[in-house]
Amino acid sequence: MNWKKQVIDFIETRLGIRDILEQNLTKYLLPRNINAWYTLGAVLLTLFMIQFATGILLLIYYVPNPAEAFQSVERIMNEVPFGWLMRTLHAVGANIIIIALLLHMLSVMFMASYKRPRELTWLSGFIILNLAFALCLTGYLLPWSQLSFWATTVATDAAGAIPLIGDDLVRFLRGGSMVNEATLGRFFALHVMGMPLMLGLLIGFHLFCVRRAGISRAPFGPDYQPREHPDHFEHEEHHDGIPFFPNYVIKDTAVICFFLAFFLAIVFFAPNLFFPESAFEPADPFVTPPGIKPEWYFLWAYQALKIFPSEIIGLGVQGAFMTFLALLPFIDRGAERRPFKRPLFLTCYALGILLFVGISIWGHYS
Ligand code: HEM
């Protein structure tokens, strides 16, 4: 017996790794009618791993203080070997993650996978989405460019519209009356440590929920029958299903490659797609650049604040909308998951998407 086999046998006898692998890979059966939309979770995991890795590498050269932050990013872009690549991957990656998150959320909404027993999967996902937005917001300030400074000023200003606590909240977020060194310090700490830690834990919990409940059968095809979930815990089994490995992993890999191709095409051929002019000038608190706009995924919220006669109504409507989305599984509780048997849902869903796109375009051109 050679030594490699001896080591493997030693570990196998004590930990039963082969059994764990079988239960979670080859003997883990997924619904036969699973479709490509279910691969978005794996796409997100891949994108987050790239984001963590490039973020750690950027940390080696980035300096979190207003006197040096902008120059340190310039140095990463122009002098550090492959620094431009890590920085562009990180900045473009944030946008691709938001696109994948929105698509994942829209697809689980369309197939009503948020319904019982997956309420906690949905809720944890919803918190992850908001945390991802907060990570983008805090990351935006770090290069200390004109865009960073003024976009953060506009975003933190919005909190001032909240009655009673608004002014104190703005001071708390900024660590002063204006965006300043203290703002950079706290955003930096949250961006590189606090939020990634919370995000890691939440992603772990989300995957645990997915694995415990079992992947839901897609609500399509002649065999699909809606069914009430029992009162006790039950893992959704698919005895006639396809193995997670290798069958489904191949599908996952194909869609991951598609996303990476799209991502890298932007990184190499349009690296400044998400950067306006003001991202290339150092922050100047005394000169407001014309037409400062938030990133595309915040445009709907930014425009909503302008549409209503007062900012507080705008904030209230946004808050109500986000609360409704968070509580969706507790509001929409029927067993029916087939989209075309749920005309009210389908109408609101389509109108919601049109409204999001319409208001965002309006925000962009206004
Ligand atoms: C870091 C972000 C996220 C990661 C890594 C992630 C990962 C995953 C994975 C791997 C699955 C199983 C396969 C699939 O259906 O795609 C899944 C399912 C699910 N996710 Fe996420 N997810 C994330 C964000 C979200 C968000 C933002 C929501 C909604 C607000 C959400 C709601 C759900 C639901 C309801 C399921 C169950 C789908 C089913 O069983 O049919 N997830 N997620």
Short mmCIF file of C-alpha atoms and ligand atoms in Angstrom, two decimals:
data_model
loop_
_atom_site.label_atom_id
_atom_site.label_comp_id
_atom_site.label_asym_id
_atom_site.label_seq_id
_atom_site.Cartn_x
_atom_site.Cartn_y
_atom_site.Cartn_z
CA MET A 1 0.00 0.00 0.00
CA ASN A 2 1.48 3.37 -0.92
CA TRP A 3 1.60 6.23 1.62
CA LYS A 4 -1.00 8.42 -0.24
CA LYS A 5 -3.64 5.72 0.02
CA GLN A 6 -2.72 5.17 3.66
CA VAL A 7 -3.24 8.89 4.47
CA ILE A 8 -6.57 8.95 2.57
CA ASP A 9 -7.77 5.79 4.32
CA PHE A 10 -6.73 7.18 7.70
CA ILE A 11 -8.78 10.38 7.20
CA GLU A 12 -11.70 8.56 5.53
CA THR A 13 -12.03 6.05 8.42
CA ARG A 14 -12.20 8.86 10.95
CA LEU A 15 -14.19 11.64 9.18
CA GLY A 16 -16.19 9.86 6.46
CA ILE A 17 -15.45 12.62 3.91
CA ARG A 18 -16.57 10.41 0.99
CA ASP A 19 -20.02 10.18 2.53
CA ILE A 20 -20.27 14.00 2.92
CA LEU A 21 -19.19 14.48 -0.71
CA GLU A 22 -21.69 11.91 -1.97
CA GLN A 23 -24.57 13.35 0.04
CA ASN A 24 -23.84 16.87 -1.24
CA LEU A 25 -22.66 16.20 -4.77
CA THR A 26 -23.50 13.00 -6.64
CA LYS A 27 -26.44 11.88 -4.47
CA TYR A 28 -27.80 15.40 -4.01
CA LEU A 29 -30.67 15.44 -6.51
CA LEU A 30 -32.10 18.65 -7.96
CA PRO A 31 -35.52 19.04 -9.62
CA ARG A 32 -35.61 17.57 -13.11
CA ASN A 33 -37.12 20.78 -14.57
CA ILE A 34 -34.51 23.09 -13.01
CA ASN A 35 -33.67 25.99 -15.35
CA ALA A 36 -30.77 28.38 -16.02
CA TRP A 37 -32.14 31.05 -13.65
CA TYR A 38 -31.20 28.80 -10.73
CA THR A 39 -27.52 29.22 -11.61
CA LEU A 40 -27.50 32.88 -10.55
CA GLY A 41 -26.75 31.94 -6.93
CA ALA A 42 -23.53 30.21 -8.03
CA VAL A 43 -22.72 33.18 -10.30
CA LEU A 44 -23.07 35.47 -7.26
CA LEU A 45 -20.82 33.28 -5.14
CA THR A 46 -18.11 33.42 -7.83
CA LEU A 47 -18.43 37.19 -8.24
CA PHE A 48 -18.25 37.75 -4.47
CA MET A 49 -15.09 35.65 -4.26
CA ILE A 50 -13.45 37.78 -6.98
CA GLN A 51 -14.59 40.90 -5.14
CA PHE A 52 -13.08 39.73 -1.83
CA ALA A 53 -9.80 38.72 -3.48
CA THR A 54 -9.33 41.98 -5.46
CA GLY A 55 -10.40 44.02 -2.40
CA ILE A 56 -7.69 42.41 -0.24
CA LEU A 57 -5.05 43.09 -2.92
CA LEU A 58 -6.13 46.76 -3.23
CA LEU A 59 -5.77 47.11 0.55
CA ILE A 60 -2.01 46.54 0.24
CA TYR A 61 -1.50 49.90 -1.52
CA TYR A 62 -4.58 51.97 -0.65
CA VAL A 63 -4.08 54.69 2.03
CA PRO A 64 -7.27 55.69 3.89
CA ASN A 65 -6.60 59.35 4.54
CA PRO A 66 -7.77 62.40 2.56
CA ALA A 67 -4.24 63.67 1.90
CA GLU A 68 -3.12 60.45 0.24
CA ALA A 69 -6.17 58.39 -0.79
CA PHE A 70 -6.51 59.82 -4.33
CA GLN A 71 -2.74 59.54 -5.04
CA SER A 72 -2.66 55.98 -3.67
CA VAL A 73 -5.39 54.95 -6.12
CA GLU A 74 -3.52 56.73 -8.96
CA ARG A 75 -0.42 54.77 -7.97
CA ILE A 76 -2.37 51.49 -8.03
CA MET A 77 -3.64 52.36 -11.52
CA ASN A 78 -0.34 53.59 -13.01
CA GLU A 79 2.59 52.05 -11.14
CA VAL A 80 1.70 48.89 -9.24
CA PRO A 81 2.06 45.81 -11.52
CA PHE A 82 -1.47 44.70 -12.50
CA GLY A 83 -2.86 47.28 -10.07
CA TRP A 84 -5.07 48.69 -12.86
CA LEU A 85 -6.50 45.22 -13.41
CA MET A 86 -7.30 44.60 -9.72
CA ARG A 87 -8.83 48.04 -9.32
CA THR A 88 -10.92 47.84 -12.51
CA LEU A 89 -12.07 44.30 -11.64
CA HIS A 90 -13.14 45.54 -8.20
CA ALA A 91 -14.94 48.69 -9.41
CA VAL A 92 -16.68 47.06 -12.40
CA GLY A 93 -17.31 43.90 -10.33
CA ALA A 94 -19.45 45.89 -7.88
CA ASN A 95 -21.80 46.81 -10.74
CA ILE A 96 -21.90 43.27 -12.15
CA ILE A 97 -22.76 41.95 -8.66
CA ILE A 98 -25.69 44.36 -8.41
CA ILE A 99 -26.92 43.23 -11.86
CA ALA A 100 -26.65 39.55 -10.82
CA LEU A 101 -28.33 40.25 -7.45
CA LEU A 102 -31.27 42.00 -9.11
CA LEU A 103 -31.64 39.19 -11.68
CA HIS A 104 -31.48 36.53 -8.93
CA MET A 105 -34.10 38.38 -6.89
CA LEU A 106 -36.37 38.93 -9.89
CA SER A 107 -36.14 35.28 -10.92
CA VAL A 108 -36.99 33.92 -7.45
CA MET A 109 -39.86 36.42 -7.36
CA PHE A 110 -41.16 35.32 -10.77
CA MET A 111 -41.12 31.65 -9.73
CA ALA A 112 -42.47 32.55 -6.25
CA SER A 113 -39.66 30.57 -4.59
CA TYR A 114 -39.89 32.95 -1.63
CA LYS A 115 -43.09 31.24 -0.46
CA ARG A 116 -43.31 28.93 2.51
CA PRO A 117 -40.99 27.24 3.61
CA ARG A 118 -38.39 29.62 2.08
CA GLU A 119 -39.29 32.85 3.91
CA LEU A 120 -35.95 32.92 5.75
CA THR A 121 -34.04 32.29 2.52
CA TRP A 122 -35.78 35.32 1.03
CA LEU A 123 -35.29 37.52 4.12
CA SER A 124 -31.58 36.73 4.37
CA GLY A 125 -31.24 37.41 0.63
CA PHE A 126 -33.03 40.72 1.01
CA ILE A 127 -30.65 41.81 3.80
CA ILE A 128 -27.70 40.70 1.63
CA LEU A 129 -29.00 42.91 -1.20
CA ASN A 130 -29.17 45.95 1.09
CA LEU A 131 -25.76 45.20 2.53
CA ALA A 132 -24.38 45.03 -1.02
CA PHE A 133 -25.85 48.49 -1.67
CA ALA A 134 -24.24 49.78 1.53
CA LEU A 135 -20.89 48.27 0.49
CA CYS A 136 -21.12 50.09 -2.85
CA LEU A 137 -21.95 53.36 -1.12
CA THR A 138 -19.05 53.13 1.35
CA GLY A 139 -16.64 51.96 -1.38
CA TYR A 140 -17.53 54.91 -3.58
CA LEU A 141 -15.99 57.37 -1.08
CA LEU A 142 -12.63 55.63 -0.74
CA PRO A 143 -10.84 56.99 -3.88
CA TRP A 144 -11.52 60.50 -2.49
CA SER A 145 -12.27 61.92 -5.96
CA GLN A 146 -14.67 64.74 -6.74
CA LEU A 147 -17.28 62.08 -7.51
CA SER A 148 -16.61 60.29 -4.20
CA PHE A 149 -16.87 63.44 -2.16
CA TRP A 150 -19.97 64.94 -3.76
CA ALA A 151 -21.91 61.71 -4.31
CA THR A 152 -21.40 60.88 -0.60
CA THR A 153 -22.46 64.42 0.33
CA VAL A 154 -25.69 64.03 -1.69
CA ALA A 155 -26.38 60.49 -0.35
CA THR A 156 -25.83 61.39 3.32
CA ASP A 157 -27.84 64.62 2.85
CA ALA A 158 -30.92 62.51 2.06
CA ALA A 159 -30.92 61.15 5.64
CA GLY A 160 -31.41 64.76 6.82
CA ALA A 161 -35.03 64.67 5.60
CA ILE A 162 -36.03 62.24 8.36
CA PRO A 163 -37.98 64.22 10.99
CA LEU A 164 -36.53 64.71 14.50
CA ILE A 165 -33.38 62.61 14.11
CA GLY A 166 -32.41 63.66 10.52
CA ASP A 167 -29.73 66.26 11.37
CA ASP A 168 -28.16 64.11 14.09
CA LEU A 169 -28.16 61.13 11.77
CA VAL A 170 -26.31 63.07 9.06
CA ARG A 171 -23.70 64.20 11.61
CA PHE A 172 -23.38 60.63 12.86
CA LEU A 173 -22.90 59.20 9.35
CA ARG A 174 -20.34 61.87 8.41
CA GLY A 175 -18.63 62.25 11.79
CA GLY A 176 -19.12 66.02 11.43
CA SER A 177 -21.23 68.55 9.58
CA MET A 178 -19.47 67.91 6.23
CA VAL A 179 -17.95 64.87 4.56
CA ASN A 180 -14.42 64.89 6.01
CA GLU A 181 -11.53 62.75 7.25
CA ALA A 182 -13.76 61.10 9.90
CA THR A 183 -16.26 60.06 7.18
CA LEU A 184 -13.45 58.42 5.22
CA GLY A 185 -12.26 56.62 8.37
CA ARG A 186 -15.63 55.15 9.27
CA PHE A 187 -16.60 54.28 5.69
CA PHE A 188 -13.22 52.57 5.26
CA ALA A 189 -13.64 50.50 8.44
CA LEU A 190 -17.15 49.47 7.44
CA HIS A 191 -16.19 48.73 3.83
CA VAL A 192 -13.16 46.55 4.47
CA MET A 193 -14.12 44.86 7.74
CA GLY A 194 -17.57 45.39 9.26
CA MET A 195 -19.74 44.82 6.22
CA PRO A 196 -17.73 42.00 4.53
CA LEU A 197 -17.82 40.11 7.84
CA MET A 198 -21.59 40.50 8.12
CA LEU A 199 -21.98 39.64 4.43
CA GLY A 200 -19.93 36.44 4.84
CA LEU A 201 -22.08 35.32 7.78
CA LEU A 202 -25.30 36.14 5.94
CA ILE A 203 -24.24 34.34 2.77
CA GLY A 204 -23.43 31.31 4.96
CA PHE A 205 -26.90 31.47 6.54
CA HIS A 206 -28.55 31.94 3.12
CA LEU A 207 -26.83 28.83 1.72
CA PHE A 208 -27.73 26.88 4.86
CA CYS A 209 -31.41 27.80 4.33
CA VAL A 210 -31.21 26.80 0.65
CA ARG A 211 -29.65 23.42 1.52
CA ARG A 212 -32.05 22.65 4.40
CA ALA A 213 -35.25 23.52 2.52
CA GLY A 214 -34.01 21.90 -0.72
CA ILE A 215 -34.12 23.56 -4.13
CA SER A 216 -37.68 24.27 -5.18
CA ARG A 217 -39.16 22.63 -8.26
CA ALA A 218 -39.65 25.26 -11.02
CA PRO A 219 -43.40 26.05 -11.30
CA PHE A 220 -43.62 25.16 -15.00
CA GLY A 221 -44.60 22.19 -17.14
CA PRO A 222 -47.60 19.82 -17.25
CA ASP A 223 -46.44 17.79 -14.19
CA TYR A 224 -46.21 20.76 -11.85
CA GLN A 225 -48.90 20.78 -9.13
CA PRO A 226 -48.97 23.45 -6.38
CA ARG A 227 -48.91 21.92 -2.92
CA GLU A 228 -49.34 23.26 0.63
CA HIS A 229 -46.21 22.84 2.73
CA PRO A 230 -46.89 20.78 5.90
CA ASP A 231 -46.69 22.28 9.42
CA HIS A 232 -43.54 20.34 10.31
CA PHE A 233 -40.06 20.61 8.78
CA GLU A 234 -39.73 18.81 5.46
CA HIS A 235 -36.80 18.81 3.03
CA GLU A 236 -38.05 19.06 -0.57
CA GLU A 237 -36.88 15.78 -2.13
CA HIS A 238 -36.56 15.10 -5.87
CA HIS A 239 -36.19 11.32 -6.21
CA ASP A 240 -36.42 11.51 -10.02
CA GLY A 241 -34.06 14.51 -10.15
CA ILE A 242 -30.64 15.16 -11.67
CA PRO A 243 -27.40 14.93 -9.62
CA PHE A 244 -25.91 18.24 -8.50
CA PHE A 245 -22.51 16.89 -9.59
CA PRO A 246 -21.63 16.53 -12.43
CA ASN A 247 -24.87 17.35 -14.29
CA TYR A 248 -25.89 20.60 -12.71
CA VAL A 249 -22.38 21.87 -11.99
CA ILE A 250 -21.78 21.88 -15.78
CA LYS A 251 -24.79 24.17 -16.27
CA ASP A 252 -23.62 26.39 -13.39
CA THR A 253 -20.15 26.62 -14.91
CA ALA A 254 -21.52 27.57 -18.36
CA VAL A 255 -23.54 30.49 -16.94
CA ILE A 256 -20.63 31.57 -14.70
CA CYS A 257 -18.40 31.67 -17.83
CA PHE A 258 -21.02 33.75 -19.65
CA PHE A 259 -21.08 36.29 -16.79
CA LEU A 260 -17.28 36.37 -16.58
CA ALA A 261 -17.06 37.00 -20.34
CA PHE A 262 -19.47 39.92 -20.04
CA PHE A 263 -17.60 41.20 -16.97
CA LEU A 264 -14.14 40.94 -18.58
CA ALA A 265 -15.40 42.52 -21.83
CA ILE A 266 -16.27 45.64 -19.81
CA VAL A 267 -13.00 45.52 -17.86
CA PHE A 268 -10.88 45.34 -21.04
CA PHE A 269 -12.92 47.26 -23.61
CA ALA A 270 -14.94 49.81 -21.61
CA PRO A 271 -13.20 50.11 -18.22
CA ASN A 272 -14.60 53.62 -17.63
CA LEU A 273 -18.20 52.67 -18.40
CA PHE A 274 -19.26 53.26 -14.81
CA PHE A 275 -16.94 56.23 -14.14
CA PRO A 276 -17.95 59.80 -15.03
CA GLU A 277 -15.34 62.60 -15.54
CA SER A 278 -15.45 63.66 -11.89
CA ALA A 279 -14.04 60.27 -10.82
CA PHE A 280 -10.64 61.34 -12.20
CA GLU A 281 -10.27 64.61 -10.25
CA PRO A 282 -9.19 64.77 -6.59
CA ALA A 283 -11.88 65.80 -4.07
CA ASP A 284 -12.30 69.55 -3.62
CA PRO A 285 -14.84 70.52 -0.91
CA PHE A 286 -15.01 74.09 -2.32
CA VAL A 287 -15.93 73.23 -5.94
CA THR A 288 -19.18 71.38 -6.68
CA PRO A 289 -18.87 69.65 -10.06
CA PRO A 290 -21.93 70.04 -12.32
CA GLY A 291 -24.48 67.20 -12.59
CA ILE A 292 -23.37 64.89 -9.76
CA LYS A 293 -25.53 61.75 -9.96
CA PRO A 294 -25.52 58.60 -7.85
CA GLU A 295 -24.67 55.22 -9.42
CA TRP A 296 -27.29 53.73 -11.77
CA TYR A 297 -28.81 51.46 -9.10
CA PHE A 298 -29.50 54.39 -6.76
CA LEU A 299 -30.99 56.61 -9.50
CA TRP A 300 -34.56 55.43 -8.82
CA ALA A 301 -34.25 56.41 -5.13
CA TYR A 302 -32.57 59.72 -6.00
CA GLN A 303 -35.29 60.62 -8.51
CA ALA A 304 -38.08 59.46 -6.17
CA LEU A 305 -36.88 62.06 -3.65
CA LYS A 306 -37.28 64.76 -6.32
CA ILE A 307 -40.68 63.68 -7.68
CA PHE A 308 -42.60 64.21 -4.45
CA PRO A 309 -43.38 67.69 -3.11
CA SER A 310 -41.30 67.04 0.01
CA GLU A 311 -38.30 64.76 0.61
CA ILE A 312 -39.94 63.18 3.63
CA ILE A 313 -42.82 61.85 1.47
CA GLY A 314 -40.24 60.48 -0.99
CA LEU A 315 -38.34 58.75 1.83
CA GLY A 316 -41.62 57.41 3.27
CA VAL A 317 -42.64 55.89 -0.10
CA GLN A 318 -39.20 54.29 -0.51
CA GLY A 319 -39.32 52.91 3.03
CA ALA A 320 -42.81 51.49 2.48
CA PHE A 321 -41.74 49.88 -0.81
CA MET A 322 -38.63 48.27 0.72
CA THR A 323 -40.63 47.02 3.74
CA PHE A 324 -43.22 45.53 1.38
CA LEU A 325 -40.46 43.71 -0.56
CA ALA A 326 -38.84 42.39 2.65
CA LEU A 327 -42.18 41.05 3.91
CA LEU A 328 -43.38 39.72 0.55
CA PRO A 329 -43.41 36.01 1.64
CA PHE A 330 -45.63 36.89 4.60
CA ILE A 331 -48.04 38.94 2.45
CA ASP A 332 -48.29 36.69 -0.64
CA ARG A 333 -49.02 33.33 1.02
CA GLY A 334 -51.13 31.21 -1.33
CA ALA A 335 -49.67 27.85 -2.45
CA GLU A 336 -49.96 28.74 -6.19
CA ARG A 337 -46.52 29.45 -7.72
CA ARG A 338 -47.27 29.31 -11.46
CA PRO A 339 -46.76 32.92 -12.69
CA PHE A 340 -49.56 32.78 -15.26
CA LYS A 341 -52.06 31.62 -12.63
CA ARG A 342 -51.23 34.71 -10.55
CA PRO A 343 -52.35 37.60 -12.79
CA LEU A 344 -52.37 40.25 -10.03
CA PHE A 345 -48.82 39.37 -9.02
CA LEU A 346 -47.66 39.27 -12.64
CA THR A 347 -49.15 42.70 -13.40
CA CYS A 348 -47.55 44.31 -10.30
CA TYR A 349 -44.25 42.56 -11.11
CA ALA A 350 -44.14 43.86 -14.71
CA LEU A 351 -45.26 47.37 -13.69
CA GLY A 352 -42.68 47.41 -10.87
CA ILE A 353 -39.84 46.61 -13.29
CA LEU A 354 -41.06 49.21 -15.82
CA LEU A 355 -41.33 51.82 -13.06
CA PHE A 356 -37.81 51.07 -11.78
CA VAL A 357 -36.33 51.36 -15.30
CA GLY A 358 -38.46 54.41 -16.21
CA ILE A 359 -37.66 56.39 -13.04
CA SER A 360 -33.97 55.49 -13.31
CA ILE A 361 -33.79 56.77 -16.92
CA TRP A 362 -35.65 59.91 -15.87
CA GLY A 363 -33.17 60.36 -12.99
CA HIS A 364 -30.25 59.94 -15.40
CA TYR A 365 -31.45 62.64 -17.81
CA SER A 366 -33.02 65.06 -15.33
C1 HEM B 1 -24.60 37.17 -2.09
C2 HEM B 1 -25.77 37.08 -2.62
C3 HEM B 1 -26.48 35.78 -2.81
C4 HEM B 1 -25.96 34.52 -2.98
C5 HEM B 1 -24.50 34.11 -3.00
C6 HEM B 1 -27.09 33.63 -3.15
C7 HEM B 1 -26.96 32.27 -3.35
C8 HEM B 1 -28.02 31.42 -3.62
C9 HEM B 1 -27.91 30.05 -4.07
C10 HEM B 1 -26.59 29.32 -4.37
C11 HEM B 1 -29.16 29.57 -4.20
C12 HEM B 1 -29.58 28.17 -4.73
C13 HEM B 1 -29.65 28.16 -6.24
C14 HEM B 1 -30.54 29.23 -6.83
O1 HEM B 1 -31.76 29.16 -6.74
O2 HEM B 1 -29.95 30.20 -7.40
C15 HEM B 1 -30.09 30.61 -3.80
C16 HEM B 1 -31.47 30.47 -3.72
C17 HEM B 1 -32.35 31.46 -3.28
N1 HEM B 1 -32.05 32.79 -3.07
FE1 HEM B 1 -30.19 33.55 -3.07
N2 HEM B 1 -28.26 34.34 -3.07
C18 HEM B 1 -27.94 35.66 -2.87
C19 HEM B 1 -28.83 36.73 -2.78
C20 HEM B 1 -30.23 36.61 -2.74
C21 HEM B 1 -31.18 37.71 -2.74
C22 HEM B 1 -30.80 39.19 -2.85
C23 HEM B 1 -32.44 37.16 -2.64
C24 HEM B 1 -33.78 37.85 -2.57
C25 HEM B 1 -34.01 39.00 -2.05
C26 HEM B 1 -32.29 35.71 -2.61
C27 HEM B 1 -33.32 34.80 -2.48
C28 HEM B 1 -33.20 33.43 -2.70
C29 HEM B 1 -34.30 32.47 -2.65
C30 HEM B 1 -35.77 32.75 -2.25
C31 HEM B 1 -33.76 31.23 -3.01
C32 HEM B 1 -34.51 29.87 -3.10
C33 HEM B 1 -34.70 29.49 -4.54
C34 HEM B 1 -35.33 28.11 -4.71
O3 HEM B 1 -35.08 27.19 -3.94
O4 HEM B 1 -36.08 27.99 -5.68
N3 HEM B 1 -30.95 35.42 -2.69
N4 HEM B 1 -29.37 31.73 -3.46
#
